[in-house]
Coordinates of C-alpha atoms and ligand atoms in Angstrom, one line a residue:
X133 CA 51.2 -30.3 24.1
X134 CA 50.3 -33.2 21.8
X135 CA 48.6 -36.0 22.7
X136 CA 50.1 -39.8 22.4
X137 CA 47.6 -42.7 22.0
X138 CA 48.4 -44.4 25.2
X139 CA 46.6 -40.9 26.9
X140 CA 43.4 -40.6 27.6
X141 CA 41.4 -37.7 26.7
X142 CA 39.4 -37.4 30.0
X143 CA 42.4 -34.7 31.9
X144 CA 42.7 -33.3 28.6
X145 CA 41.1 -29.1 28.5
X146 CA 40.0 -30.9 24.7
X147 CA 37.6 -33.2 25.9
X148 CA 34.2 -32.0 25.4
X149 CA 32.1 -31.9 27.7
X150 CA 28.4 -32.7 27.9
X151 CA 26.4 -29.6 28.2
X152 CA 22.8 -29.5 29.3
X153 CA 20.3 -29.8 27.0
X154 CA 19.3 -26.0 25.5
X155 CA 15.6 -24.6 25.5
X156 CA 14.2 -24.3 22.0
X157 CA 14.3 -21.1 20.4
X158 CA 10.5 -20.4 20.5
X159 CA 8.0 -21.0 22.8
X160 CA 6.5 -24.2 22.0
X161 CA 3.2 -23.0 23.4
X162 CA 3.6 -19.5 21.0
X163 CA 4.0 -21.8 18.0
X164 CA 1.1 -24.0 18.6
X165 CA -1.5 -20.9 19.4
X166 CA 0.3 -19.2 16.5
X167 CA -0.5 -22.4 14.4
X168 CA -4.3 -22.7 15.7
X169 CA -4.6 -18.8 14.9
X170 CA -3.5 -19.4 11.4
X171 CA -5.7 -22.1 11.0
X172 CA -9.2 -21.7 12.9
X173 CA -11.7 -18.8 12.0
X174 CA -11.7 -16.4 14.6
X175 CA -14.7 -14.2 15.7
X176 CA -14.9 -10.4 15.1
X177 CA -14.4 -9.8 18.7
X178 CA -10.9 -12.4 18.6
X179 CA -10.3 -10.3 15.0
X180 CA -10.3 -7.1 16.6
X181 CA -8.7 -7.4 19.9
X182 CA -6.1 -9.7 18.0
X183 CA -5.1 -6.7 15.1
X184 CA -5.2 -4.3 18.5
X185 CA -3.0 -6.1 20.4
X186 CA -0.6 -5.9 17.5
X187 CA -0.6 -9.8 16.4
X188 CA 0.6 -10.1 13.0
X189 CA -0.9 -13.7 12.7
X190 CA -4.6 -12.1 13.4
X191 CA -3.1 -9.1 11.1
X192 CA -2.5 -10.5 8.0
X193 CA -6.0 -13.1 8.2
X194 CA -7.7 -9.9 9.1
X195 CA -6.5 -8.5 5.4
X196 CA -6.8 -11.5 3.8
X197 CA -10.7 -11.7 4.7
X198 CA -10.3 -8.0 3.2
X199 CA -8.6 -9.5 -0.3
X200 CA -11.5 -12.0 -0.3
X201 CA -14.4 -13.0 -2.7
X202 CA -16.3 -14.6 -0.4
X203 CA -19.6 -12.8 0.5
X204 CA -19.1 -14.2 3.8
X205 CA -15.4 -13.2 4.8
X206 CA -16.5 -9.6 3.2
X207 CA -19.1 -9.0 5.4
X208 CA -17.0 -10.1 8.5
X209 CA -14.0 -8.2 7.1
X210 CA -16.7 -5.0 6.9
X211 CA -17.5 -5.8 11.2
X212 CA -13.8 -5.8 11.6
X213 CA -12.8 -2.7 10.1
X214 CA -15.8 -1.1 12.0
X215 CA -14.2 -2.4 15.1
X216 CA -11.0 -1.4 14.7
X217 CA -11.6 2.2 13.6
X218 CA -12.0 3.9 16.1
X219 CA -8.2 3.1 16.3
X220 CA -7.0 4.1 13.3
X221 CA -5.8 7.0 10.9
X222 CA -2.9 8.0 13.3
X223 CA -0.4 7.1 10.9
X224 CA 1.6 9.4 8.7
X225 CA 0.3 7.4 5.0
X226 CA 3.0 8.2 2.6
X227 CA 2.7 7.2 -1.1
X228 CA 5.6 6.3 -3.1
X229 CA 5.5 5.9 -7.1
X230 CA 8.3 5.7 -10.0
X231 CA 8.7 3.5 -12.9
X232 CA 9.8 -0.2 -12.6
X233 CA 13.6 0.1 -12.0
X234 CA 14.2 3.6 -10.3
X235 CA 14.8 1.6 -7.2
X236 CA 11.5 1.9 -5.0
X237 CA 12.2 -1.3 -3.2
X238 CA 15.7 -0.6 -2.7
X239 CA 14.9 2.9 -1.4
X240 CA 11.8 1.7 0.9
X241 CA 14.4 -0.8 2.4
X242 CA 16.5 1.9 3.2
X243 CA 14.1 4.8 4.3
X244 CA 12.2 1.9 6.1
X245 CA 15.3 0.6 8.0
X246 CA 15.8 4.3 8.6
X247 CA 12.4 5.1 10.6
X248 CA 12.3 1.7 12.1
X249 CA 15.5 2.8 13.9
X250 CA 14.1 5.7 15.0
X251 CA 11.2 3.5 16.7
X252 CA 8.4 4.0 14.3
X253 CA 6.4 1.2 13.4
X254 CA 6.3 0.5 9.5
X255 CA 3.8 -1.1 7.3
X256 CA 4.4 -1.3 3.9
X257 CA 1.4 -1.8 1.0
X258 CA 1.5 -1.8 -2.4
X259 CA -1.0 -1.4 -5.2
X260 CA -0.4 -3.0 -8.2
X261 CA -3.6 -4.3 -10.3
X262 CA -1.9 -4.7 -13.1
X263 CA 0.3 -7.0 -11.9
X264 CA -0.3 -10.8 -13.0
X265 CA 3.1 -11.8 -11.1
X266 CA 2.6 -14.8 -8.4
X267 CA 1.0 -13.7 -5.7
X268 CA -0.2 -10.8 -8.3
X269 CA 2.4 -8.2 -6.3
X270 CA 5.3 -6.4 -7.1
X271 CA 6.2 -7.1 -3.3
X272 CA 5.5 -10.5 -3.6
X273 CA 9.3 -11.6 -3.6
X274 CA 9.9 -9.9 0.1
X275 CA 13.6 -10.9 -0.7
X276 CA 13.7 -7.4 -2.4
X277 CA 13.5 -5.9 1.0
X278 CA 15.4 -8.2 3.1
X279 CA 16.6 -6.2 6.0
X280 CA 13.1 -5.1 6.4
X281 CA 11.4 -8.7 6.1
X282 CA 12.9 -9.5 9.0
X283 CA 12.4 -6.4 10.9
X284 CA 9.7 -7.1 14.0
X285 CA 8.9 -2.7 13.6
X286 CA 8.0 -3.9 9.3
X287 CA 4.4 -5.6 8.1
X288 CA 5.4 -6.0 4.9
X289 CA 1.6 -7.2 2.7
X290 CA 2.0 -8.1 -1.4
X291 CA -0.2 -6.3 -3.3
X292 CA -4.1 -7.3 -3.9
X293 CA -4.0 -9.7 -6.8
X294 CA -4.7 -8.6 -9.7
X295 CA -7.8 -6.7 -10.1
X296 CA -9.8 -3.7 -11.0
X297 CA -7.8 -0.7 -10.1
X298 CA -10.9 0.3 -8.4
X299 CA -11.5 -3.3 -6.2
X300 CA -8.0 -3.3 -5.9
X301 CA -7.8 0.7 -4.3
X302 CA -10.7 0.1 -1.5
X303 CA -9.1 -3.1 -0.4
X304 CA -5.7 -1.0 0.2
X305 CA -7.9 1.6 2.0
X306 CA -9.7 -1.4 4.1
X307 CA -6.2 -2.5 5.3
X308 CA -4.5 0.7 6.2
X309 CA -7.2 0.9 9.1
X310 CA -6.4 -2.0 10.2
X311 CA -2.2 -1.7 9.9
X312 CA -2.9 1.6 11.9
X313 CA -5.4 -0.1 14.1
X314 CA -2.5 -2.9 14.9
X315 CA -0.1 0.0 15.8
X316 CA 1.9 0.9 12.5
X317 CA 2.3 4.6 12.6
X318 CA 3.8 5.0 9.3
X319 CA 2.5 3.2 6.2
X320 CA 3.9 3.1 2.9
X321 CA 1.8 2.6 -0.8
X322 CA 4.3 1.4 -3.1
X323 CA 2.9 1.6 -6.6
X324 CA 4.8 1.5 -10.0
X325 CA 4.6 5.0 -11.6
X326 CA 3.0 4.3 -15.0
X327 CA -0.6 5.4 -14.9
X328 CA -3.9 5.1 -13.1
X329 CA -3.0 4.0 -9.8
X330 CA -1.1 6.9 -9.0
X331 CA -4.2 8.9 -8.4
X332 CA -5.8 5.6 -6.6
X333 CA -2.6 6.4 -3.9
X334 CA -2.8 9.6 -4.0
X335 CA -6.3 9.9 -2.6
X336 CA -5.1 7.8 0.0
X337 CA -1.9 9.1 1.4
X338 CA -0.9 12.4 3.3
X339 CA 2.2 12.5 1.3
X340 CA 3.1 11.5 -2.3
X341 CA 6.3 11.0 -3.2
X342 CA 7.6 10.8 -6.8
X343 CA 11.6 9.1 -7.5
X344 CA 13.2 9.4 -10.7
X345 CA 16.6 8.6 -12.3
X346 CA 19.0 11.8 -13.7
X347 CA 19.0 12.1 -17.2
X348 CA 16.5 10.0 -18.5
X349 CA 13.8 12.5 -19.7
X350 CA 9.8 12.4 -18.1
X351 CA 8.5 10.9 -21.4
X352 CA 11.9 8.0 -21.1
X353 CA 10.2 7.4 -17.2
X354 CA 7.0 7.5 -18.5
X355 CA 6.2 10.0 -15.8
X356 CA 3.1 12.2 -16.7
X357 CA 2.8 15.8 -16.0
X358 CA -0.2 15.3 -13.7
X359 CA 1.8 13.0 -11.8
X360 CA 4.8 15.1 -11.1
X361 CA 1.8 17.5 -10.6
X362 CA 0.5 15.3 -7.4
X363 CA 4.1 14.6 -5.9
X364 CA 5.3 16.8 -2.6
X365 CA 8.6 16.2 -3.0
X366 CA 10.7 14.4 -6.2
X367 CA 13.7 12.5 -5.1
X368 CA 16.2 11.7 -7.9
X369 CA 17.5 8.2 -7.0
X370 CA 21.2 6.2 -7.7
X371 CA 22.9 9.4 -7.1
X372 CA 25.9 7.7 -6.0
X373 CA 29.4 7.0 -8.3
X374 CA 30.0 8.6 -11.6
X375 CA 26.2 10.0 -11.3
X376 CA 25.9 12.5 -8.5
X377 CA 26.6 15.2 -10.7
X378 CA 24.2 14.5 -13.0
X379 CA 21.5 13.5 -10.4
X380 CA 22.0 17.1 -9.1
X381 CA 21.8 18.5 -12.5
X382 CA 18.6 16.9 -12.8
X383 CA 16.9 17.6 -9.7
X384 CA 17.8 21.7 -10.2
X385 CA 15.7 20.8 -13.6
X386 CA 12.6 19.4 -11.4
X387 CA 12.8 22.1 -9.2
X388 CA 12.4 24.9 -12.0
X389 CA 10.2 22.6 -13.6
X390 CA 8.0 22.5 -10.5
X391 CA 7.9 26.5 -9.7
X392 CA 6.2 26.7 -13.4
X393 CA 3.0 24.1 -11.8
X394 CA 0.4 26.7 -10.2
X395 CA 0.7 26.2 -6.2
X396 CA -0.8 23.0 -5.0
X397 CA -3.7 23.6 -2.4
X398 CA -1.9 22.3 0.1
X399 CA 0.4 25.8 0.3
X400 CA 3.6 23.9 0.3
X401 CA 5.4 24.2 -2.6
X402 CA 7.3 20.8 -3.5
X403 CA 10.5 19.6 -2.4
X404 CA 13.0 18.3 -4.2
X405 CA 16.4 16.5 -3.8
X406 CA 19.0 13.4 -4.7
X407 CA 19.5 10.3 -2.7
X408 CA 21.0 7.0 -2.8
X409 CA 18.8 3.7 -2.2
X410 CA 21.8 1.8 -2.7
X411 CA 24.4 4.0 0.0
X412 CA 21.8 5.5 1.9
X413 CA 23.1 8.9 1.1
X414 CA 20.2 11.4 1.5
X415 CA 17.5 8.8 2.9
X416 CA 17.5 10.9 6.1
X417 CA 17.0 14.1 4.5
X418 CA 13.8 12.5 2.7
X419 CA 12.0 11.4 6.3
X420 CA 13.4 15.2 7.3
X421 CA 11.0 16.4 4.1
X422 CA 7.9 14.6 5.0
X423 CA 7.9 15.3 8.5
X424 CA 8.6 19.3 7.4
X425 CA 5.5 18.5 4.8
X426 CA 3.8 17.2 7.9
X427 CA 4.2 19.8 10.7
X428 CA 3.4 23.1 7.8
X429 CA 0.4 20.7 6.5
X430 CA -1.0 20.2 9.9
X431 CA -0.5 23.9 11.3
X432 CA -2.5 25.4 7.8
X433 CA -5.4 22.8 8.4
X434 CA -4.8 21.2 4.9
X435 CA -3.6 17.9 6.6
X436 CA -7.3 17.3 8.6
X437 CA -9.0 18.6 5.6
X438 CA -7.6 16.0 3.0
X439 CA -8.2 13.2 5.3
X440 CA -12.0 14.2 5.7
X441 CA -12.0 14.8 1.6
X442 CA -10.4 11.5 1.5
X443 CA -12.9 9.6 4.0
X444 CA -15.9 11.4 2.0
X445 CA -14.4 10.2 -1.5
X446 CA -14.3 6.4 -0.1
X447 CA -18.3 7.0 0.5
X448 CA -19.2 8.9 -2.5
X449 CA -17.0 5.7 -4.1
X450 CA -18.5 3.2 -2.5
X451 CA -21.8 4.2 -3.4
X452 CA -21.0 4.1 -6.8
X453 CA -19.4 0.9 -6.8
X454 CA -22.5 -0.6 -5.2
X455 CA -24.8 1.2 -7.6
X456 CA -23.1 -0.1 -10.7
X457 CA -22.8 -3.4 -9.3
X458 CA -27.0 -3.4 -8.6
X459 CA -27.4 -2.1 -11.8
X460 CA -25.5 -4.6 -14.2
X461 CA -26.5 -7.3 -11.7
X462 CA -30.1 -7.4 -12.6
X463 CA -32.0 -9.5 -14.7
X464 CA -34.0 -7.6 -16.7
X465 CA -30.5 -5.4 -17.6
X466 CA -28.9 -7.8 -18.3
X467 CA -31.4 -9.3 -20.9
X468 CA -31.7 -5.7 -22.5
X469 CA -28.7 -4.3 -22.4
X470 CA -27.7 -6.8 -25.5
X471 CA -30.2 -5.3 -27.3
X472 CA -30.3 -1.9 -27.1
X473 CA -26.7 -2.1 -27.3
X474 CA -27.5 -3.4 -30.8
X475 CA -29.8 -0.7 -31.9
X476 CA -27.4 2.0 -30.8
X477 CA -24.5 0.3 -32.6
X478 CA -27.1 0.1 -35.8
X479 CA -27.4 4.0 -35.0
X480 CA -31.0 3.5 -34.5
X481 CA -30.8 5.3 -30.9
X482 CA -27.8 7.6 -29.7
X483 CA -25.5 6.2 -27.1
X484 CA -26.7 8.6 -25.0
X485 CA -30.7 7.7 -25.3
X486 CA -29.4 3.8 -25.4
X487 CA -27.8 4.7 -21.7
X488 CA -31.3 6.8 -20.6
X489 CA -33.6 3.8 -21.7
X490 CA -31.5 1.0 -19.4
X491 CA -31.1 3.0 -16.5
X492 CA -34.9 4.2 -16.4
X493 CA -35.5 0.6 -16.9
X494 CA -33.5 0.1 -14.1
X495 CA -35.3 2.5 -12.0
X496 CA -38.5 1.3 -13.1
X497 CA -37.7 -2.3 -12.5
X498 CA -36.2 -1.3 -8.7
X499 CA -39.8 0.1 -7.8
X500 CA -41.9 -2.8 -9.3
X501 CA -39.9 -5.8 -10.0
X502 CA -40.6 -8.0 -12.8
X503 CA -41.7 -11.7 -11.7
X504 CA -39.0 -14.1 -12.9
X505 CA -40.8 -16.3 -15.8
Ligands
GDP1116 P1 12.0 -1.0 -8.5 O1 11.7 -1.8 -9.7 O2 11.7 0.5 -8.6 O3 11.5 -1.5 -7.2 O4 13.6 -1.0 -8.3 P2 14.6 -1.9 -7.4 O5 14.6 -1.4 -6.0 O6 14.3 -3.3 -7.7 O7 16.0 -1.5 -8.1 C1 16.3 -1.7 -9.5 C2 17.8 -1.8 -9.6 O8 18.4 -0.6 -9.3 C3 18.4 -2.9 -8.7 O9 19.5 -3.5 -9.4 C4 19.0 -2.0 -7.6 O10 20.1 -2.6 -7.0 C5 19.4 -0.7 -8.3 N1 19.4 0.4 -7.4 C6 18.4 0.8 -6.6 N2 18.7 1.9 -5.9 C7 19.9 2.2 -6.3 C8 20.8 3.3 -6.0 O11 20.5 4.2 -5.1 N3 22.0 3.4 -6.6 C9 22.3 2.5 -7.5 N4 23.5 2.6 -8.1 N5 21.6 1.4 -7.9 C10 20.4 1.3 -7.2

């Protein structure tokens, strides 16, 4: 029926008509006591029951007292961590490595949408300390992993910025108590597969998994032998289109390559196969592997045992971390060290009786201190 100007719209079904006024979205009273969390410095008691009930505001403050300089936010980060673990190391930790470009965001998107749906709870880490990117991450630009950005079951944290492998491994450590403490019963290290940090994540996960691309040789991916050595399963990514076949050709090569590495301590020999980050072909099978990895792990004992190796490693670690840092910290070392560096550079001393002379300096200097002058 059309409408002539002389009639009115009010009889008319296209008058609209006033509706009531709708509820905003969020909570106003959620916002505002999100907005004070963000904003006010909470105890170690509001920390820690905060990261246990799961709050992701608390969460990430919690980790960024962990990524701090301060002496201050370190030492109540430390009280934190002590609080919360009691609650933690019930997640699966699963490392995953590859060079830039083999699709490790693409494929934690996918794997992580995958376990998310199956009602796990997801926190994803990175290590990158070479990184000088914004934010010093490689998972700084969460648009890489947009399904799970949005996903409430994925904590997606950047990298530590950029720092020494070492500094930038414990703080990684530090917050995959409290992830597990918050509830995240599967945690993924992302690292890029080109060197040190591989073994930094491996020493910290239950599971290491290695991707590469068909066709391109090891030295091509820059993948070392002792890597490959570390991985539990290698997954040989984009195997979709024109390169399935050769993705399939490839991972028959790992697998040969693999029964030549002596049997890793662990009893389970390493698993390989092809999947696609991009279709999601063969994601499943790859959560089917790691939870095979961790039922046979767990029944031979080697599962509990590398977690107390790894817990004893983080002391031993620490204590050399704190000993070095003592050691280069004080005065008298630092005034000396200069100098006998000079003589041993002039080959008046070895580099070996240079090193003895400043640490028993050292020593002597911890038992009777020098007065400052
Ligand atoms: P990363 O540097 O290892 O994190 O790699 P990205 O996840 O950023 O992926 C690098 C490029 O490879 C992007 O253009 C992705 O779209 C593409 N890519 C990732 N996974 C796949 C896959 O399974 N198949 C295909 N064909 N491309 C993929």
């Amino acid at each position: 029926m059309e409408l002539n100007e002389n009639d009115s719209l009010e009889d008319s079904a296209l008058k609209v008509k006033e509706g009531i006024n709708q509820p905003e979205q969020v909570n106003p009273l959620a916002l505002e006591r999100a907005r004070q969390l963000r904003h006010r410095t909470l105890s170690v008691d509001e920390f820690a029951e905060g990261i246990l009930a799961g709050n992701r505001v608390v969460l990430s403050k919690a980790i960024t007292l962990i990524e701090s300089m301060s002496g201050v936010h370190q030492e109540l980060s430390q009280r934190v961590i002590e609080k919360c673990l009691p609650y933690s190391g019930k997640s699966l930790r699963i490392g995953i490595t590859g060079v830039p470009g083999v699709g490790k965001s693409t494929f934690i998107e996918a794997l992580g949408v995958h376990i998310t749906s199956q009602g796990h709870k997801l926190a994803v880490l990175a290590i990158d300390p070479s990184s000088s990117r914004t934010k010093g991450s490689i998972l700084g630009d969460k648009t890489r992993m947009e399904e799970l950005a949005v996903n409430e079951n994925a904590f997606i944290r950047p990298s530590p910025s950029a720092g020494s492998l070492g500094g930038v491994a414990r703080k990684t450590k530090e917050t995959i108590i409290l992830c597990e403490a918050a509830g995240f019963d599967v945690i993924f290290v992302e690292t890029v597969g080109v060197g040190q940090s591989e073994i930094a994540v491996h020493s910290m996960v239950d599971f290491f998994l290695l991707l590469m691309l068909a066709g391109a040789g090891d030295e091509l991916q820059g993948i070392k032998r002792g890597i490959m050595e570390m991985a539990d399963a290698i997954f040989i990514n984009k195997a979709d289109g024109d390169n399935r076949w050769k993705a399939n050709q490839s991972r028959l090569e790992y697998a040969n390559a693999l029964h030549l590495f002596p049997t890793p301590e662990s009893g389970w020999t390493p698993a390989t196969g092809t999947c696609s980050a991009r279709t999601r072909e063969g994601i499943p099978e790859v959560w089917n592997v790691i939870g095979k990895y961790e039922t046979f792990t767990r029944q031979n004992g080697y599962f509990d045992r590398k977690r107390l190796y790894q817990k004893s490693l983080i002391m031993l670690e620490t204590i050399a971390e704190g000993l070095k840092a003592d050691f280069y910290s004080t005065e008298k070392i630092k005034i000396l060290l200069p100098q006998i560096q000079g003589e041993m550079l002039n080959d008046k001393i070895s580099s070996y009786v240079a090193a003895q002379k400043l640490i028993n300096i050292y020593f002597d200097e911890k038992k009777s201190p020098s007065k400052p002058c």
